[in-house]
JSON list of C-alpha atoms and ligand atoms in Angstrom, two decimals:
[
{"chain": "S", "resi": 1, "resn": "UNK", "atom": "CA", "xyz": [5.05, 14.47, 6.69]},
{"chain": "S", "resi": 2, "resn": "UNK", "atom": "CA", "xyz": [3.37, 14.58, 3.25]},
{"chain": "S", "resi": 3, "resn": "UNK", "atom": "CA", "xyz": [4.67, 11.95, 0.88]},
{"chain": "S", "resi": 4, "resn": "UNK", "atom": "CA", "xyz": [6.39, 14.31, -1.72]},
{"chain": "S", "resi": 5, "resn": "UNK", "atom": "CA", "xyz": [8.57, 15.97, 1.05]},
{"chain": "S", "resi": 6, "resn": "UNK", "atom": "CA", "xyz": [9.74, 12.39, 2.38]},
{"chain": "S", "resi": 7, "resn": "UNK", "atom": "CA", "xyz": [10.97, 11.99, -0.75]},
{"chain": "S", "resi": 8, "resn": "UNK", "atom": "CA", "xyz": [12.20, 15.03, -0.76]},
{"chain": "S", "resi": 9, "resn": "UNK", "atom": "CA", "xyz": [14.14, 14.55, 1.90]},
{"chain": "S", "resi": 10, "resn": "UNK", "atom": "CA", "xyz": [15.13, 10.76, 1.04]},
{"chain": "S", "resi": 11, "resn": "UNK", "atom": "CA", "xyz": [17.06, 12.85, -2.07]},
{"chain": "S", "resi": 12, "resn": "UNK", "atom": "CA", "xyz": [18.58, 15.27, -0.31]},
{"chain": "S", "resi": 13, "resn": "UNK", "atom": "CA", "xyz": [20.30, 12.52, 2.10]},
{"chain": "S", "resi": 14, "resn": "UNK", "atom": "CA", "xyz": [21.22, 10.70, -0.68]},
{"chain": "S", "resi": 15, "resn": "UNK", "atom": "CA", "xyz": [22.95, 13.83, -2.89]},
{"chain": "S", "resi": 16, "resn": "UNK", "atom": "CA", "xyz": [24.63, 14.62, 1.24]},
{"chain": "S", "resi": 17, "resn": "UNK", "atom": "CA", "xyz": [26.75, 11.28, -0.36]},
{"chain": "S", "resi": 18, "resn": "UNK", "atom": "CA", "xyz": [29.50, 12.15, -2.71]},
{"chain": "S", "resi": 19, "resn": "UNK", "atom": "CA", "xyz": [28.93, 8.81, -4.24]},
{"chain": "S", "resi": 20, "resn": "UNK", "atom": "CA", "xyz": [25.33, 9.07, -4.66]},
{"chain": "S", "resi": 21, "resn": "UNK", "atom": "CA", "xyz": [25.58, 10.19, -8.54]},
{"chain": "S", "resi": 22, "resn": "UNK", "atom": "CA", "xyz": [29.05, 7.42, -9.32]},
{"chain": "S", "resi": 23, "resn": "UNK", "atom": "CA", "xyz": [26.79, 5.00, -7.81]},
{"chain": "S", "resi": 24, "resn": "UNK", "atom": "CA", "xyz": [23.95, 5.71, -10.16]},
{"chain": "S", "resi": 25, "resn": "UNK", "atom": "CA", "xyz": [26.13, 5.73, -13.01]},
{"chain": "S", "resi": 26, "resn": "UNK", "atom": "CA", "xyz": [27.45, 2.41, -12.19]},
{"chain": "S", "resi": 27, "resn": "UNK", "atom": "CA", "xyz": [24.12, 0.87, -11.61]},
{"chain": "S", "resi": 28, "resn": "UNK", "atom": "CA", "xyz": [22.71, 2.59, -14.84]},
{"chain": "S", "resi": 29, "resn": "UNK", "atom": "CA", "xyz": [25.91, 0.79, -16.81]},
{"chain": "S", "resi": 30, "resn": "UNK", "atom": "CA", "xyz": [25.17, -2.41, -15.17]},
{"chain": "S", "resi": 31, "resn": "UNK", "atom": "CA", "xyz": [21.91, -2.58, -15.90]},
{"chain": "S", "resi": 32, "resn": "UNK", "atom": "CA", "xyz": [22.06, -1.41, -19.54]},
{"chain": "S", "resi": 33, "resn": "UNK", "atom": "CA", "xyz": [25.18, -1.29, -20.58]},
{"chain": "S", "resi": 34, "resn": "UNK", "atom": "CA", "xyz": [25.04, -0.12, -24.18]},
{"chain": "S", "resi": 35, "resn": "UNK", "atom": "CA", "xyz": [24.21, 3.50, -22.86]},
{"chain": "S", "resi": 36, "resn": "UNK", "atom": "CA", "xyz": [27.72, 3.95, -21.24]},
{"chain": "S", "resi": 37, "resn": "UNK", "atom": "CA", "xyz": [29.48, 5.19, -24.59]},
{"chain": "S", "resi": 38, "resn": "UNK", "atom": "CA", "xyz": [27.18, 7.95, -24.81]},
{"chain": "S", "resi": 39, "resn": "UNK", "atom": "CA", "xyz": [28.64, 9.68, -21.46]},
{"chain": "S", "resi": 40, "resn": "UNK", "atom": "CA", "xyz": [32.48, 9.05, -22.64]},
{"chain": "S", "resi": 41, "resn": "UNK", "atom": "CA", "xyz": [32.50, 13.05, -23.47]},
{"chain": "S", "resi": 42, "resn": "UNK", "atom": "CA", "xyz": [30.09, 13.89, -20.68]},
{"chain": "S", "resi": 43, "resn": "UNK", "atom": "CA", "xyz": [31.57, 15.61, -17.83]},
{"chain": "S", "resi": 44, "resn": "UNK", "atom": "CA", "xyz": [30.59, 14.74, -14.36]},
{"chain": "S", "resi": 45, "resn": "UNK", "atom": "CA", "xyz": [28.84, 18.26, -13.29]},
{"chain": "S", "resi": 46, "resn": "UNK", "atom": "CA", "xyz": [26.93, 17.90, -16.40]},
{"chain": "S", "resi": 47, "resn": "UNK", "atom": "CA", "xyz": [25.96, 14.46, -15.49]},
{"chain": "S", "resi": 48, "resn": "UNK", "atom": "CA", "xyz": [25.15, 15.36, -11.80]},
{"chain": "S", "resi": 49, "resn": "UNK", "atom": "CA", "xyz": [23.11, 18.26, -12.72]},
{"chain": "S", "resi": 50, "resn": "UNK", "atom": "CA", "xyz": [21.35, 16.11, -15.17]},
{"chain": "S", "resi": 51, "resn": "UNK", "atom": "CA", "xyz": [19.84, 14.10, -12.49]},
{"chain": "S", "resi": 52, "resn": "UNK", "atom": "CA", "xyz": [19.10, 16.65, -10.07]},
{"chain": "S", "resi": 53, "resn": "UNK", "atom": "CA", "xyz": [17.32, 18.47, -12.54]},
{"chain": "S", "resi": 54, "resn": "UNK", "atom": "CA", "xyz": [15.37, 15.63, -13.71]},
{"chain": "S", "resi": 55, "resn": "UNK", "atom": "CA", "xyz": [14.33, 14.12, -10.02]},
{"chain": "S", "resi": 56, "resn": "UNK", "atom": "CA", "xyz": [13.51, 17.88, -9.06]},
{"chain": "S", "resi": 57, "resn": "UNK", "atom": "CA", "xyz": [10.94, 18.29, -12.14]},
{"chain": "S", "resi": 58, "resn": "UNK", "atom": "CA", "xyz": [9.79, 14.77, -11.37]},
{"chain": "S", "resi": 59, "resn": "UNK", "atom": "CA", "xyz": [9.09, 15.69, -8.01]},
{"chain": "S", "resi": 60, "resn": "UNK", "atom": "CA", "xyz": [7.66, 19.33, -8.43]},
{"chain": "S", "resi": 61, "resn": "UNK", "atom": "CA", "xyz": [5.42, 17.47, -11.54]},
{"chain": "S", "resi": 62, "resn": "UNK", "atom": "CA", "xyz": [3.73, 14.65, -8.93]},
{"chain": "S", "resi": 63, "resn": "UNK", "atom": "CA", "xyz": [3.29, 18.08, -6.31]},
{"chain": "S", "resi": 64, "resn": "UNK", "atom": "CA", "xyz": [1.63, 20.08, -8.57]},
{"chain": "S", "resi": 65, "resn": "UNK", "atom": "CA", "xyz": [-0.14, 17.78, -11.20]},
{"chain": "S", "resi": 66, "resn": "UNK", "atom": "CA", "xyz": [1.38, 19.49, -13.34]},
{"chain": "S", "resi": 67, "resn": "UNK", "atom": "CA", "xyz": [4.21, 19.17, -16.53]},
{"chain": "S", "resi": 68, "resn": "UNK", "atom": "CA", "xyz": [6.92, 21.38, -16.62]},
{"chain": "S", "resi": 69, "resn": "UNK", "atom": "CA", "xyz": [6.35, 21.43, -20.41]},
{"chain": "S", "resi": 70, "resn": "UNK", "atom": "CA", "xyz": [10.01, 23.14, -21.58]},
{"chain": "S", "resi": 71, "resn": "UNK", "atom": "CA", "xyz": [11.55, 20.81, -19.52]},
{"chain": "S", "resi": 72, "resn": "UNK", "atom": "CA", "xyz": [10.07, 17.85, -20.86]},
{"chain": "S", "resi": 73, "resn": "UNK", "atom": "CA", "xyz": [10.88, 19.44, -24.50]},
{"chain": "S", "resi": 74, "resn": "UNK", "atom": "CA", "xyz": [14.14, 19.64, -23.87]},
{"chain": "S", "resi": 75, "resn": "UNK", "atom": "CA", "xyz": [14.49, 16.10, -22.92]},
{"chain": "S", "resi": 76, "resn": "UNK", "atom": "CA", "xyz": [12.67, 14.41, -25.31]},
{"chain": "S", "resi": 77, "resn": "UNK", "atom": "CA", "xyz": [14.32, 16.43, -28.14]},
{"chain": "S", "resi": 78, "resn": "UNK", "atom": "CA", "xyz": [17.40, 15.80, -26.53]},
{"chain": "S", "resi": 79, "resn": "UNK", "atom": "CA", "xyz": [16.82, 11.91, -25.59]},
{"chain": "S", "resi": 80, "resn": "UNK", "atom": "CA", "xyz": [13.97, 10.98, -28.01]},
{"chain": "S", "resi": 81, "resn": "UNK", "atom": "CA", "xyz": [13.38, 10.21, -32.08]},
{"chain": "S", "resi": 82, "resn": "UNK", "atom": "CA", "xyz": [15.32, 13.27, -32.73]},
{"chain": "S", "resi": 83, "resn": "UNK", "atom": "CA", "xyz": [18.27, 12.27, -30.69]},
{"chain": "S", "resi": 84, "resn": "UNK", "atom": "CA", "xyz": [19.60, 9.85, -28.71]},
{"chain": "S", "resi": 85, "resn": "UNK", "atom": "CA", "xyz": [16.71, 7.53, -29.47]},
{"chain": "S", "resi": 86, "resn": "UNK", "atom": "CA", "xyz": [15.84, 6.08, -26.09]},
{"chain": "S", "resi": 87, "resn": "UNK", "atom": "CA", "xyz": [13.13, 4.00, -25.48]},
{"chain": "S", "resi": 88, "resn": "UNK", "atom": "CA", "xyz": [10.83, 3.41, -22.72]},
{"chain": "S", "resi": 89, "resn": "UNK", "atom": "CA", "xyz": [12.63, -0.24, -21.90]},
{"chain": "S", "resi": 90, "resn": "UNK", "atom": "CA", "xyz": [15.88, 2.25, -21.53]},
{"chain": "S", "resi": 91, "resn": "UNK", "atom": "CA", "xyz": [13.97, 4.95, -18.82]},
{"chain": "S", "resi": 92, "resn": "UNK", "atom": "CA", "xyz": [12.56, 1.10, -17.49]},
{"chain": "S", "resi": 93, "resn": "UNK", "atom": "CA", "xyz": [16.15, 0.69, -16.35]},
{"chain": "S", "resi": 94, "resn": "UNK", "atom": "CA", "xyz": [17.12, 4.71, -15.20]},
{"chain": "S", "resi": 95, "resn": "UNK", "atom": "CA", "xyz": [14.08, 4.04, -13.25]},
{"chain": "S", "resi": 96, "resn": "UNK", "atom": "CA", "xyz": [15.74, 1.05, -11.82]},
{"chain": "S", "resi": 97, "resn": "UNK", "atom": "CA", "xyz": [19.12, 2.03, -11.14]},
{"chain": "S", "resi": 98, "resn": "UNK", "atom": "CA", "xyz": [17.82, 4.84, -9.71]},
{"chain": "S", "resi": 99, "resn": "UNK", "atom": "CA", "xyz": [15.16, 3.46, -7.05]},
{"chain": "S", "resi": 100, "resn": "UNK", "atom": "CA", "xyz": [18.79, 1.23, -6.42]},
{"chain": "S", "resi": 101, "resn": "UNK", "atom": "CA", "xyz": [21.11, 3.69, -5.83]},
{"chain": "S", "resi": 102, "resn": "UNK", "atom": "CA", "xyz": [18.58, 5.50, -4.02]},
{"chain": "S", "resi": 103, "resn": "UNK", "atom": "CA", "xyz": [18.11, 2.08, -1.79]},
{"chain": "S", "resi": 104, "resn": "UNK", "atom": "CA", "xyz": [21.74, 1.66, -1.42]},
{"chain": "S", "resi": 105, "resn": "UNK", "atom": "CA", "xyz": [22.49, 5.14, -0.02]},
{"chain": "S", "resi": 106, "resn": "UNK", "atom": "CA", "xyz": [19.64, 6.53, 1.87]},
{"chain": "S", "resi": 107, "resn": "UNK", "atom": "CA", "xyz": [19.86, 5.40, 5.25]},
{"chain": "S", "resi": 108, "resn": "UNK", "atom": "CA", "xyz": [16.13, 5.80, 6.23]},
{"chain": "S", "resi": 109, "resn": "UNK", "atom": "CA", "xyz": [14.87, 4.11, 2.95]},
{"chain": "S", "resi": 110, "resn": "UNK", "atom": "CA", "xyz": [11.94, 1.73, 3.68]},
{"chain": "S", "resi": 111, "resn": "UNK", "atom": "CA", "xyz": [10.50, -0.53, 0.93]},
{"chain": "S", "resi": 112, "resn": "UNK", "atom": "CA", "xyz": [7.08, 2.06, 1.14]},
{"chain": "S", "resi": 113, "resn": "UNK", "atom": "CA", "xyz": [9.64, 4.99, 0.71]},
{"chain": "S", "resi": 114, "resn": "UNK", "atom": "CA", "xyz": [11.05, 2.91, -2.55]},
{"chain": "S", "resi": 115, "resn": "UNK", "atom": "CA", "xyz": [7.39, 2.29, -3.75]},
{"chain": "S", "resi": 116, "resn": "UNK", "atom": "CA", "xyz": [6.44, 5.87, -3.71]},
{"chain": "S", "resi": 117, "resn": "UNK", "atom": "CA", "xyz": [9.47, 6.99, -5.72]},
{"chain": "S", "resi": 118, "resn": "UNK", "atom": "CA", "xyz": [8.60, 4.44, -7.95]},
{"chain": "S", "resi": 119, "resn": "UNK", "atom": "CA", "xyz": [5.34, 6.00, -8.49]},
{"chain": "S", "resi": 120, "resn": "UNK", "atom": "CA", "xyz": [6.89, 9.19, -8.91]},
{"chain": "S", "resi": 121, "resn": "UNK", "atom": "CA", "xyz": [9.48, 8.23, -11.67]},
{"chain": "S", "resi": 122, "resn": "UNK", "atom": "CA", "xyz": [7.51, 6.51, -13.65]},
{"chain": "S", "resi": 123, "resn": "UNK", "atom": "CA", "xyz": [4.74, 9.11, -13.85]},
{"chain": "S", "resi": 124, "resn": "UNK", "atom": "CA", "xyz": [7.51, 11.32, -15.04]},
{"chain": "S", "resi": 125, "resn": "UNK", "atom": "CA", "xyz": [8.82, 8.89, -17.54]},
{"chain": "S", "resi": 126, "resn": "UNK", "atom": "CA", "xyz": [5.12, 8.25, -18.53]},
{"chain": "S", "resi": 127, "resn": "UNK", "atom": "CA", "xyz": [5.13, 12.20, -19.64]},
{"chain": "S", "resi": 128, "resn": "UNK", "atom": "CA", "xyz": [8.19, 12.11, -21.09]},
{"chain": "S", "resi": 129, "resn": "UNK", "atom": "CA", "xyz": [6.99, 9.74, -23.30]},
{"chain": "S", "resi": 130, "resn": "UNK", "atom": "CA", "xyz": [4.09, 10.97, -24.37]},
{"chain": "K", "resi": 201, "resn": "HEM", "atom": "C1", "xyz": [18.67, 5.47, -20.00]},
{"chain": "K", "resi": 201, "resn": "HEM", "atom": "C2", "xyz": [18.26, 6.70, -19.79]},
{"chain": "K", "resi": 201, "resn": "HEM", "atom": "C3", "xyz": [19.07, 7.93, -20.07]},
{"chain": "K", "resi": 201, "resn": "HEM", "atom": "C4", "xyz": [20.26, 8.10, -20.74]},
{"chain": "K", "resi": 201, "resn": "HEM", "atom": "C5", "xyz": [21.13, 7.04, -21.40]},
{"chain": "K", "resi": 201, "resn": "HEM", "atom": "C6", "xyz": [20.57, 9.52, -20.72]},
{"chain": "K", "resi": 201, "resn": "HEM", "atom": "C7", "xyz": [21.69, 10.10, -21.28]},
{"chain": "K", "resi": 201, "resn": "HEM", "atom": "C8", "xyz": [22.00, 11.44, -21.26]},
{"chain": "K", "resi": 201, "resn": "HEM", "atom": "C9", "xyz": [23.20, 12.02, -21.80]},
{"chain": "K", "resi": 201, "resn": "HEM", "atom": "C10", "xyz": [24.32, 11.25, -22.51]},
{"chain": "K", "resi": 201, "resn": "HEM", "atom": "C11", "xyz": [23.13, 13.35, -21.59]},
{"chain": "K", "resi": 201, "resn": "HEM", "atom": "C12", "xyz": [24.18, 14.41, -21.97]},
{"chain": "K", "resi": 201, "resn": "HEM", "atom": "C13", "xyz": [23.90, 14.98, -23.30]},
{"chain": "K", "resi": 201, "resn": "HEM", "atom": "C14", "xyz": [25.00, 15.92, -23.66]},
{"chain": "K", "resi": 201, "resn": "HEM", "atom": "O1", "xyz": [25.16, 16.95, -23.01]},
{"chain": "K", "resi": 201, "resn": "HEM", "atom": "O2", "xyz": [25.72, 15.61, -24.63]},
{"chain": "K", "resi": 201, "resn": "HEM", "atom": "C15", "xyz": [21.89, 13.62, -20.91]},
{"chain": "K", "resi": 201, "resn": "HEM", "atom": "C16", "xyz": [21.46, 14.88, -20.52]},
{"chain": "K", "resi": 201, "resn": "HEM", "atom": "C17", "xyz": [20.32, 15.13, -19.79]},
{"chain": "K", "resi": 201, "resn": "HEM", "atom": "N1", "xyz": [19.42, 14.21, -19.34]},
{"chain": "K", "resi": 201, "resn": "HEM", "atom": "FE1", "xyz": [19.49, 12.19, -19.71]},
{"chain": "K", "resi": 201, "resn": "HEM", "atom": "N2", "xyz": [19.58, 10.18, -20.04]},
{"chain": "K", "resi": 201, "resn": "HEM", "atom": "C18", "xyz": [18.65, 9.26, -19.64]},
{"chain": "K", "resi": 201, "resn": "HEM", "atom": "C19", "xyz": [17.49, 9.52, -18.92]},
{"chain": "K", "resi": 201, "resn": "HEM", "atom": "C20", "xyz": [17.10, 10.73, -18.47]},
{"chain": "K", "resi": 201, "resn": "HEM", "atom": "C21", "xyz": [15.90, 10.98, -17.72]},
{"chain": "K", "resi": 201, "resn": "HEM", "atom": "C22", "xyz": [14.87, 9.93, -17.31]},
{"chain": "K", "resi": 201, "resn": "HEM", "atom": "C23", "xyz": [15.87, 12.32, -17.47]},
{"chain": "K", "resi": 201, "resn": "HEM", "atom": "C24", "xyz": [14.83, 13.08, -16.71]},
{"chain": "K", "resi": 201, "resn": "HEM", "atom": "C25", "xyz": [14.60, 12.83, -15.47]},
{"chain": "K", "resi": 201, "resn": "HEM", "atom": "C26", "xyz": [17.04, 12.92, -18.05]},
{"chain": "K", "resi": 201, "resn": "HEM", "atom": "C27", "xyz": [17.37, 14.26, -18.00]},
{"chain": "K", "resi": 201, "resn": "HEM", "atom": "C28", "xyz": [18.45, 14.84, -18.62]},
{"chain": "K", "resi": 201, "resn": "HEM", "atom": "C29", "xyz": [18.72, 16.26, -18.62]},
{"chain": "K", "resi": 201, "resn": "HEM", "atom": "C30", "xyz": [17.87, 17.33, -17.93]},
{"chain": "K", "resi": 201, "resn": "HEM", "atom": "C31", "xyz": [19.89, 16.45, -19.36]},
{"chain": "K", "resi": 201, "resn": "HEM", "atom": "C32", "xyz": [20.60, 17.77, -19.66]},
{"chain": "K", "resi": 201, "resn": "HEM", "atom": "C33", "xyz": [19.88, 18.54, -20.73]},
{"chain": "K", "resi": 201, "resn": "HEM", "atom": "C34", "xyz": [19.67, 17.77, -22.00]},
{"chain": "K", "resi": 201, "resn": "HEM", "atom": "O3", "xyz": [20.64, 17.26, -22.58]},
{"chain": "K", "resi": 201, "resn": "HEM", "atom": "O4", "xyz": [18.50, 17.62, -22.41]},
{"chain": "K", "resi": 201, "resn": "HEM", "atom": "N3", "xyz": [17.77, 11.92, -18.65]},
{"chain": "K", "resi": 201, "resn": "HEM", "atom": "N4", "xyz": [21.22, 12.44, -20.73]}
]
């Protein structure tokens, strides 16, 4: 199996777990806790479709090589200068709550599994960035 559809697959077991996106929230809170105010008024289907959408252009961006530019415009205009002013010690922590969460749920997860979605994220963190 190629890399990208292991991980593929090692996010589809994990979203198979109800808990999956409450644990990342509480991982996400833990490890950077001033964010949490900013999701009082969120509501949980946004919040789940937030990561799915994000981990899915992540994943389809590291199969193809390439950006999917108006999704990386929305979030930046949405999370960057112009709004919520994150900063790339913030994604340094989504990145880690999520390789977590991702550790803590996914039965099959080896530590080579957890180094290629590391690899992943933070190439897509790198272009959000830019
Ligand atoms: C510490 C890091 C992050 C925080 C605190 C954060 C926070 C938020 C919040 C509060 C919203 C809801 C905005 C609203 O509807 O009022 C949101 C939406 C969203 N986030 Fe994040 N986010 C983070 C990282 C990321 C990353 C890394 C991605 C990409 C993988 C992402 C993708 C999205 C998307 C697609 C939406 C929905 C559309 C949009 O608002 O642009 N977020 N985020």
């Amino acid at each position: 199996m190629g890399q990208l559809t292991e991980l593929t697959e090692s996010f589809r077991r994990c979203t198979a777990q109800p808990y999956f996106f409450d644990r990342f929230y509480a991982r996400l809170f833990e490890l950077l806790p001033s964010v949490k105010p900013l999701f009082d008024k969120v509501e949980m289907e946004h919040q789940q479709a937030m990561i799915r959408k994000g981990i899915t252009s992540f994943l389809l961006m590291a199969a193809s090589g390439n950006a999917d530019s108006e999704f990386l415009h929305g979030v930046r205009h949405s999370h960057g200068e112009e709004g919520m002013k994150l900063t790339g010690r913030d994604y340094g922590y989504w990145v880690d709550a999520m390789i977590d969460t991702i550790q803590a749920t996914d039965p099959d997860y080896t530590r080579e599994l957890g180094d290629a979605w590391r690899r992943v994220l933070e190439r897509g963190i790198q272009e959000l960035m830019r």
